[in-house]
C-alpha cells in the first residue's frame, strides 16, 4: 500500500537510491554550467575539477571554495551557485522529510509531521501538501532574511537598492540552505560588529539547520513543549547545549587573541563567539579569520562540525539527535538503568545500534580521509582534520588550505562532501528499512568490557 | 556468598575502589622513592612533579619520560622504575582478572579462567591459585625474554655478563609489563636491524598485552580453537587484524622516508614496520625516531594506541575486544540483522551499551585533554594528540614533546595516565555490577537516525 502511494519511481528499489541519483545529477548539471566561459568574470572556461568541486560544494551545501567566489565567477556563475545551493538545500530537506515519512510508515509508526494523527498510510496528496509546506516555509524564511539583509546593506553600507537586493538574496539563500558561499573575499569579517547582519544570518542558519519536522512542530505547538515528540525535544536540547558550549569555549579560548576577538569590546566578543558557535552546524560563514584562531578553537570547531545540525534539515554532520541519544545511552549506563529512556519513551535496541553505526562510519570516513589528505599534501594535521571534517559535516569552514590541496585532494574532498551530505541520510534510512526477521535466538555471552 | 569468599576488604564496597586505592598508593610510594637524592645519577633530589610523573608512568606502565631514564636516574632509581613497572603490570593483570571473575560471578556466569567448570562461586583458594598462576606465568615469560636478551647483549654487543643480565632483565620486565622504559637515550633505534632483539621484545609485549584469561585459554586449548570463548576469539582476531593493518600502513607510509625506513633493506623495513605496529598496543618502544615519522603515520599510531591491547592484561586503551564488538555491531546493523551474534553467541544489549559508554568516555577524555594541552602549550595538534592518546592508552610513545609541556602539562598527563590505566577496568566493572532492576517498561519511540 505504502509504496504504491509514495512518489518514488518504481526503478528505485529504495528511497536512498533516488537521493543518490538526484544529487549526482544536480552536481553534474552544475559542473557543466560552471565550466562554461560565461560563468567566469574573465570569460574563460574554468578547470573541470574546480567546476566539479564548486558544483558539489554548492549542491551539497558545503561551501568550501577553491577560488574566490566573488572575483572568479561572473554574475551568471554566482546565480548558478545560488541556484545549486537552493536546489541542494531544499532538495535535502524535502527528500529527508519524505524518507523519514517513508521509513516511519514502513516501520508502522505514526508520522506526526504530515499532520495526520490516526492513519498510518500516506497518500500522494499528503506528500504533495508536505512538499508544498517545506517549499513555502523555506521561501518565506529566505525572503524575510533577504529583506532584513537588503535593508541593512542600503542603510548601513550605502549599496544601491539593486545591488543590496542581490547581495541580500544571495546570502539569505546561502545562510538558510546552509551552503555558506559568500561574495566577499574576507567572508563576513567586515560585519563582525554588526549585530543586525550577524543575528539575521545566524537565525536563518539555525532555523534551516533544525530540520523541517522539528521546525514544523515548533511552529504548530511551541506553546506546549510537554507534547513535543522525542525528536523535537532532543534536537532543541542538544542545539541549545552546543550553542552555549561553543559560545563559552570560543570566548574562553579567543578572548585575548589579538588577531580574532582581542580587538573587540565585550559585546563584540559575545556576538562573535555566538556567531562562531552557530556556523559549524553547518552554515559555514565566519566573522573572524579561522586561520588566525588558536588550534584549540579549531578542535572545538571540529567537534561541532562533526556533530552538525538537526535531522531532515539543511545541516550536515552525524546530527544533534545522534549525539544526544548517544549521550542518553551513556547516562543510562552510568546510572545502571536497564533501559535507555528519553522523555518517557524507551529507545529501541535497533535505534541504539543505528546510532553506533552512523557514528562509527563517520569516524572511520573522517580518519581514512584525514590519513589520505595528510599523505597527499604537506599540510599539518590540525589544518587537514579541520578541512576533512568541514567537508564531511558540510560546514564549509576552512583554515585556508582549500585551494592548496592539489587535484587529488580536491577530488577527495568532492567525494567527501557528497558522502557527507547524503551518507548519513541514506545510511540511516537503509538501516531502518533493511531489517531481517530472525526466527531463533542464540544464547547470550557476556564479555567483559574495557 | 560470593562477597564473603572474595579477597576484597570489607571497607571497599566495590572492587573498583580497591583498584584505585592500590594504584594510588603505589604511585605515592614510587614518587617518594624517586624523590630521594640516591635515586639520581647526580645524587641530587629530583623535582617533585618529575618524580610523580615518572612514578605514575612506571606504575601505570605508560613509559612516557620527562627525563632521559639512563642518564638522569641512578641504578637505584632504575631498579625502582623496573620494580614499579613490575608491580603495576602484574597488579593490573591480577586485579583485572579478579575483577573479571568477580563480575562474572555476580552476573551468574561460569568463570572459565579459574578452571572450575560447574560451580558458580569462587572460593578463596581458587583466588589464591589464580594469583599464583598469573605470577608464575608472568615471571616465566619475563625470565625467558631476559635470557634471550642477555645472550644477545653478550654475543652481539660485547657487554659483560653482569651488565647484559641487568639490561636483559630491565627490558624484559619493561616489555612484558608493557611499561616501555628504556636505558638508551635513543630508545631501541640501535637495534632496528636486529631481529633477535626486536622479535623477543615484540613477542613479550604481545603476550603480556593479550590479557591473562586469553593467554591461559590459549595455553590450555590452543589445539581446539572451535572451543574458545568469545573473549579469546575476538581478542585474537582483532589483534592479528590490527598487527597486519599497522604493518601495512607503516610500510606504505614510511617506505621512502629517508629518516625512518628509507635506509633499510626490504627485510629491515618489514621488521621495523612489524615492530612499529606492535608497540602502540601498548609497550611503547621504538626502533625508528617517532618524531621523524610522517604525520600520517602518527595518525595511524594514534588509532592503534587508542584501541590498545587485550582485556585483563598489561596493555591499555579501550581494548581490542571493545573495538571488535563495536565492529560486530556495525556489521550486524549493515546486514540488517535483528541481533548481534558473535561466534554463535548473542551480544547482550547491556554489553552493547557498555561498549558505547567506554568508547564515548575515552573519546571525551582524549578530546578534553587535547584541548587543554593545546591551550597550555605551544605544540601542534599532531604532537599533542599523539601525546594525549599515548598517555590515555598507556603506550608511552612520543613525538618528543614530553619534557616540554610544562608543569601543568605534566600534571595533566599524570592524571591522564592514571585514568587511562585504571579507568576502563573500573568503569567496565562498575557498569557491569551497577545494574538496577526495572519493574515496568516504557513504550518505545523510534527516532530517525542520521
Ligand atoms: K555549509
Ligand atoms: K607503555
PDB file of N, CA and C in Angstrom, chain B residues 266-328:
ATOM      1  N   UNK B 266      64.743  -4.365   2.356  1.00  0.00           N
ATOM      2  CA  UNK B 266      63.339  -4.782   2.408  1.00  0.00           C
ATOM      3  C   UNK B 266      63.033  -5.565   3.688  1.00  0.00           C
ATOM      4  N   UNK B 267      63.927  -6.494   4.042  1.00  0.00           N
ATOM      5  CA  UNK B 267      63.723  -7.258   5.275  1.00  0.00           C
ATOM      6  C   UNK B 267      63.698  -6.331   6.489  1.00  0.00           C
ATOM      7  N   UNK B 268      64.595  -5.371   6.490  1.00  0.00           N
ATOM      8  CA  UNK B 268      64.666  -4.416   7.595  1.00  0.00           C
ATOM      9  C   UNK B 268      63.403  -3.573   7.685  1.00  0.00           C
ATOM     10  N   UNK B 269      62.893  -3.169   6.515  1.00  0.00           N
ATOM     11  CA  UNK B 269      61.648  -2.392   6.506  1.00  0.00           C
ATOM     12  C   UNK B 269      60.508  -3.218   7.108  1.00  0.00           C
ATOM     13  N   UNK B 270      60.444  -4.498   6.695  1.00  0.00           N
ATOM     14  CA  UNK B 270      59.374  -5.377   7.199  1.00  0.00           C
ATOM     15  C   UNK B 270      59.472  -5.523   8.715  1.00  0.00           C
ATOM     16  N   UNK B 271      60.701  -5.779   9.208  1.00  0.00           N
ATOM     17  CA  UNK B 271      60.891  -5.952  10.643  1.00  0.00           C
ATOM     18  C   UNK B 271      60.520  -4.674  11.394  1.00  0.00           C
ATOM     19  N   UNK B 272      60.975  -3.539  10.876  1.00  0.00           N
ATOM     20  CA  UNK B 272      60.700  -2.256  11.543  1.00  0.00           C
ATOM     21  C   UNK B 272      59.209  -1.947  11.524  1.00  0.00           C
ATOM     22  N   UNK B 273      58.537  -2.266  10.407  1.00  0.00           N
ATOM     23  CA  UNK B 273      57.101  -1.989  10.313  1.00  0.00           C
ATOM     24  C   UNK B 273      56.326  -2.868  11.286  1.00  0.00           C
ATOM     25  N   UNK B 274      56.716  -4.144  11.370  1.00  0.00           N
ATOM     26  CA  UNK B 274      56.044  -5.041  12.310  1.00  0.00           C
ATOM     27  C   UNK B 274      56.250  -4.565  13.746  1.00  0.00           C
ATOM     28  N   UNK B 275      57.513  -4.267  14.096  1.00  0.00           N
ATOM     29  CA  UNK B 275      57.828  -3.787  15.441  1.00  0.00           C
ATOM     30  C   UNK B 275      57.033  -2.514  15.758  1.00  0.00           C
ATOM     31  N   UNK B 276      56.990  -1.603  14.784  1.00  0.00           N
ATOM     32  CA  UNK B 276      56.287  -0.329  14.986  1.00  0.00           C
ATOM     33  C   UNK B 276      54.783  -0.543  15.131  1.00  0.00           C
ATOM     34  N   UNK B 277      54.271  -1.610  14.517  1.00  0.00           N
ATOM     35  CA  UNK B 277      52.827  -1.858  14.643  1.00  0.00           C
ATOM     36  C   UNK B 277      52.491  -2.608  15.934  1.00  0.00           C
ATOM     37  N   UNK B 278      53.471  -3.297  16.540  1.00  0.00           N
ATOM     38  CA  UNK B 278      53.235  -3.963  17.822  1.00  0.00           C
ATOM     39  C   UNK B 278      53.229  -2.940  18.966  1.00  0.00           C
ATOM     40  N   UNK B 279      54.098  -1.946  18.877  1.00  0.00           N
ATOM     41  CA  UNK B 279      54.376  -1.107  20.040  1.00  0.00           C
ATOM     42  C   UNK B 279      53.247  -0.191  20.511  1.00  0.00           C
ATOM     43  N   UNK B 280      52.356   0.269  19.612  1.00  0.00           N
ATOM     44  CA  UNK B 280      51.258   1.100  20.129  1.00  0.00           C
ATOM     45  C   UNK B 280      50.284   0.334  21.038  1.00  0.00           C
ATOM     46  N   UNK B 281      50.328  -0.989  21.075  1.00  0.00           N
ATOM     47  CA  UNK B 281      49.387  -1.787  21.890  1.00  0.00           C
ATOM     48  C   UNK B 281      50.101  -2.449  23.047  1.00  0.00           C
ATOM     49  N   UNK B 282      50.548  -1.965  24.124  1.00  0.00           N
ATOM     50  CA  UNK B 282      50.905  -0.588  24.301  1.00  0.00           C
ATOM     51  C   UNK B 282      52.236  -0.530  25.016  1.00  0.00           C
ATOM     52  N   UNK B 283      53.224  -1.316  24.505  1.00  0.00           N
ATOM     53  CA  UNK B 283      54.541  -1.387  25.138  1.00  0.00           C
ATOM     54  C   UNK B 283      55.324  -0.104  24.956  1.00  0.00           C
ATOM     55  N   UNK B 284      55.305   0.457  23.747  1.00  0.00           N
ATOM     56  CA  UNK B 284      55.841   1.788  23.581  1.00  0.00           C
ATOM     57  C   UNK B 284      57.326   1.923  23.319  1.00  0.00           C
ATOM     58  N   UNK B 285      58.002   0.861  22.856  1.00  0.00           N
ATOM     59  CA  UNK B 285      59.375   1.049  22.386  1.00  0.00           C
ATOM     60  C   UNK B 285      59.347   1.590  20.960  1.00  0.00           C
ATOM     61  N   UNK B 286      60.489   2.093  20.473  1.00  0.00           N
ATOM     62  CA  UNK B 286      60.548   2.442  19.067  1.00  0.00           C
ATOM     63  C   UNK B 286      61.918   2.171  18.467  1.00  0.00           C
ATOM     64  N   UNK B 287      61.911   1.601  17.229  1.00  0.00           N
ATOM     65  CA  UNK B 287      63.171   1.326  16.520  1.00  0.00           C
ATOM     66  C   UNK B 287      63.468   2.390  15.470  1.00  0.00           C
ATOM     67  N   UNK B 288      62.482   3.241  15.173  1.00  0.00           N
ATOM     68  CA  UNK B 288      62.778   4.425  14.360  1.00  0.00           C
ATOM     69  C   UNK B 288      62.301   5.636  15.166  1.00  0.00           C
ATOM     70  N   UNK B 289      62.894   6.797  14.870  1.00  0.00           N
ATOM     71  CA  UNK B 289      62.566   8.016  15.605  1.00  0.00           C
ATOM     72  C   UNK B 289      61.131   8.439  15.284  1.00  0.00           C
ATOM     73  N   UNK B 290      60.244   8.339  16.305  1.00  0.00           N
ATOM     74  CA  UNK B 290      58.834   8.701  16.094  1.00  0.00           C
ATOM     75  C   UNK B 290      58.713  10.131  15.576  1.00  0.00           C
ATOM     76  N   UNK B 291      59.548  11.013  16.108  1.00  0.00           N
ATOM     77  CA  UNK B 291      59.488  12.421  15.712  1.00  0.00           C
ATOM     78  C   UNK B 291      59.768  12.641  14.235  1.00  0.00           C
ATOM     79  N   UNK B 292      60.439  11.654  13.593  1.00  0.00           N
ATOM     80  CA  UNK B 292      60.772  11.795  12.169  1.00  0.00           C
ATOM     81  C   UNK B 292      59.786  11.064  11.270  1.00  0.00           C
ATOM     82  N   UNK B 293      58.831  10.356  11.851  1.00  0.00           N
ATOM     83  CA  UNK B 293      57.822   9.704  11.016  1.00  0.00           C
ATOM     84  C   UNK B 293      56.881  10.759  10.456  1.00  0.00           C
ATOM     85  N   UNK B 294      56.204  10.418   9.350  1.00  0.00           N
ATOM     86  CA  UNK B 294      55.261  11.362   8.754  1.00  0.00           C
ATOM     87  C   UNK B 294      54.018  11.481   9.640  1.00  0.00           C
ATOM     88  N   UNK B 295      53.351  12.647   9.599  1.00  0.00           N
ATOM     89  CA  UNK B 295      52.136  12.837  10.408  1.00  0.00           C
ATOM     90  C   UNK B 295      51.041  11.822  10.095  1.00  0.00           C
ATOM     91  N   UNK B 296      51.025  11.285   8.871  1.00  0.00           N
ATOM     92  CA  UNK B 296      50.005  10.268   8.569  1.00  0.00           C
ATOM     93  C   UNK B 296      50.296   8.981   9.344  1.00  0.00           C
ATOM     94  N   UNK B 297      51.603   8.672   9.587  1.00  0.00           N
ATOM     95  CA  UNK B 297      51.938   7.525  10.441  1.00  0.00           C
ATOM     96  C   UNK B 297      51.532   7.801  11.883  1.00  0.00           C
ATOM     97  N   UNK B 298      51.695   9.051  12.305  1.00  0.00           N
ATOM     98  CA  UNK B 298      51.259   9.394  13.672  1.00  0.00           C
ATOM     99  C   UNK B 298      49.770   9.138  13.837  1.00  0.00           C
ATOM    100  N   UNK B 299      48.997   9.509  12.805  1.00  0.00           N
ATOM    101  CA  UNK B 299      47.546   9.322  12.891  1.00  0.00           C
ATOM    102  C   UNK B 299      47.208   7.844  13.033  1.00  0.00           C
ATOM    103  N   UNK B 300      47.882   6.988  12.223  1.00  0.00           N
ATOM    104  CA  UNK B 300      47.650   5.544  12.330  1.00  0.00           C
ATOM    105  C   UNK B 300      48.043   5.049  13.722  1.00  0.00           C
ATOM    106  N   UNK B 301      49.155   5.578  14.249  1.00  0.00           N
ATOM    107  CA  UNK B 301      49.594   5.189  15.589  1.00  0.00           C
ATOM    108  C   UNK B 301      48.584   5.642  16.641  1.00  0.00           C
ATOM    109  N   UNK B 302      48.044   6.859  16.467  1.00  0.00           N
ATOM    110  CA  UNK B 302      47.005   7.351  17.388  1.00  0.00           C
ATOM    111  C   UNK B 302      45.870   6.332  17.499  1.00  0.00           C
ATOM    112  N   UNK B 303      45.434   5.862  16.344  1.00  0.00           N
ATOM    113  CA  UNK B 303      44.322   4.914  16.289  1.00  0.00           C
ATOM    114  C   UNK B 303      44.680   3.638  17.046  1.00  0.00           C
ATOM    115  N   UNK B 304      45.878   3.087  16.777  1.00  0.00           N
ATOM    116  CA  UNK B 304      46.301   1.848  17.421  1.00  0.00           C
ATOM    117  C   UNK B 304      46.476   2.042  18.925  1.00  0.00           C
ATOM    118  N   UNK B 305      47.018   3.187  19.334  1.00  0.00           N
ATOM    119  CA  UNK B 305      47.219   3.434  20.777  1.00  0.00           C
ATOM    120  C   UNK B 305      45.889   3.591  21.487  1.00  0.00           C
ATOM    121  N   UNK B 306      44.916   4.234  20.829  1.00  0.00           N
ATOM    122  CA  UNK B 306      43.607   4.420  21.458  1.00  0.00           C
ATOM    123  C   UNK B 306      42.927   3.075  21.675  1.00  0.00           C
ATOM    124  N   UNK B 307      43.081   2.175  20.721  1.00  0.00           N
ATOM    125  CA  UNK B 307      42.479   0.846  20.852  1.00  0.00           C
ATOM    126  C   UNK B 307      43.225   0.014  21.894  1.00  0.00           C
ATOM    127  N   UNK B 308      44.572   0.023  21.829  1.00  0.00           N
ATOM    128  CA  UNK B 308      45.364  -0.689  22.834  1.00  0.00           C
ATOM    129  C   UNK B 308      45.376  -2.190  22.634  1.00  0.00           C
ATOM    130  N   UNK B 309      45.377  -2.957  23.751  1.00  0.00           N
ATOM    131  CA  UNK B 309      45.523  -4.407  23.690  1.00  0.00           C
ATOM    132  C   UNK B 309      44.326  -5.151  24.257  1.00  0.00           C
ATOM    133  N   UNK B 310      44.589  -6.333  24.812  1.00  0.00           N
ATOM    134  CA  UNK B 310      43.519  -7.177  25.322  1.00  0.00           C
ATOM    135  C   UNK B 310      43.071  -6.816  26.731  1.00  0.00           C
ATOM    136  N   UNK B 311      41.890  -7.296  27.110  1.00  0.00           N
ATOM    137  CA  UNK B 311      41.374  -7.054  28.457  1.00  0.00           C
ATOM    138  C   UNK B 311      42.124  -7.900  29.477  1.00  0.00           C
ATOM    139  N   UNK B 312      42.251  -7.398  30.697  1.00  0.00           N
ATOM    140  CA  UNK B 312      42.862  -8.128  31.802  1.00  0.00           C
ATOM    141  C   UNK B 312      44.300  -8.530  31.506  1.00  0.00           C
ATOM    142  N   UNK B 313      45.009  -7.685  30.732  1.00  0.00           N
ATOM    143  CA  UNK B 313      46.429  -7.862  30.506  1.00  0.00           C
ATOM    144  C   UNK B 313      47.159  -6.594  30.891  1.00  0.00           C
ATOM    145  N   UNK B 314      48.408  -6.446  30.428  1.00  0.00           N
ATOM    146  CA  UNK B 314      49.165  -5.257  30.807  1.00  0.00           C
ATOM    147  C   UNK B 314      48.944  -4.100  29.846  1.00  0.00           C
ATOM    148  N   UNK B 315      48.218  -4.331  28.754  1.00  0.00           N
ATOM    149  CA  UNK B 315      48.026  -3.277  27.761  1.00  0.00           C
ATOM    150  C   UNK B 315      46.936  -2.299  28.188  1.00  0.00           C
ATOM    151  N   UNK B 316      46.941  -1.136  27.559  1.00  0.00           N
ATOM    152  CA  UNK B 316      45.952  -0.108  27.885  1.00  0.00           C
ATOM    153  C   UNK B 316      44.962   0.095  26.759  1.00  0.00           C
ATOM    154  N   UNK B 317      44.426   1.326  26.672  1.00  0.00           N
ATOM    155  CA  UNK B 317      43.474   1.652  25.615  1.00  0.00           C
ATOM    156  C   UNK B 317      42.065   1.173  25.940  1.00  0.00           C
ATOM    157  N   UNK B 318      41.158   1.381  24.977  1.00  0.00           N
ATOM    158  CA  UNK B 318      39.779   0.926  25.203  1.00  0.00           C
ATOM    159  C   UNK B 318      39.661  -0.571  24.991  1.00  0.00           C
ATOM    160  N   UNK B 319      40.724  -1.218  24.516  1.00  0.00           N
ATOM    161  CA  UNK B 319      40.838  -2.672  24.369  1.00  0.00           C
ATOM    162  C   UNK B 319      40.343  -3.180  23.006  1.00  0.00           C
ATOM    163  N   UNK B 320      41.054  -4.179  22.517  1.00  0.00           N
ATOM    164  CA  UNK B 320      40.715  -4.763  21.210  1.00  0.00           C
ATOM    165  C   UNK B 320      39.342  -5.415  21.235  1.00  0.00           C
ATOM    166  N   UNK B 321      38.926  -5.947  22.396  1.00  0.00           N
ATOM    167  CA  UNK B 321      37.592  -6.551  22.471  1.00  0.00           C
ATOM    168  C   UNK B 321      36.515  -5.494  22.236  1.00  0.00           C
ATOM    169  N   UNK B 322      36.730  -4.291  22.804  1.00  0.00           N
ATOM    170  CA  UNK B 322      35.743  -3.220  22.637  1.00  0.00           C
ATOM    171  C   UNK B 322      35.584  -2.870  21.166  1.00  0.00           C
ATOM    172  N   UNK B 323      36.706  -2.644  20.474  1.00  0.00           N
ATOM    173  CA  UNK B 323      36.601  -2.241  19.066  1.00  0.00           C
ATOM    174  C   UNK B 323      36.076  -3.405  18.231  1.00  0.00           C
ATOM    175  N   UNK B 324      36.451  -4.638  18.600  1.00  0.00           N
ATOM    176  CA  UNK B 324      35.959  -5.795  17.864  1.00  0.00           C
ATOM    177  C   UNK B 324      34.454  -5.939  17.972  1.00  0.00           C
ATOM    178  N   UNK B 325      33.932  -5.782  19.192  1.00  0.00           N
ATOM    179  CA  UNK B 325      32.480  -5.921  19.365  1.00  0.00           C
ATOM    180  C   UNK B 325      31.740  -4.764  18.707  1.00  0.00           C
ATOM    181  N   UNK B 326      32.323  -3.552  18.752  1.00  0.00           N
ATOM    182  CA  UNK B 326      31.700  -2.425  18.041  1.00  0.00           C
ATOM    183  C   UNK B 326      31.631  -2.724  16.547  1.00  0.00           C
ATOM    184  N   UNK B 327      32.713  -3.297  16.004  1.00  0.00           N
ATOM    185  CA  UNK B 327      32.713  -3.647  14.579  1.00  0.00           C
ATOM    186  C   UNK B 327      31.621  -4.669  14.281  1.00  0.00           C
ATOM    187  N   UNK B 328      31.416  -5.616  15.199  1.00  0.00           N
ATOM    188  CA  UNK B 328      30.346  -6.602  15.006  1.00  0.00           C
ATOM    189  C   UNK B 328      28.970  -5.937  15.011  1.00  0.00           C
TER     190      UNK B 328
END
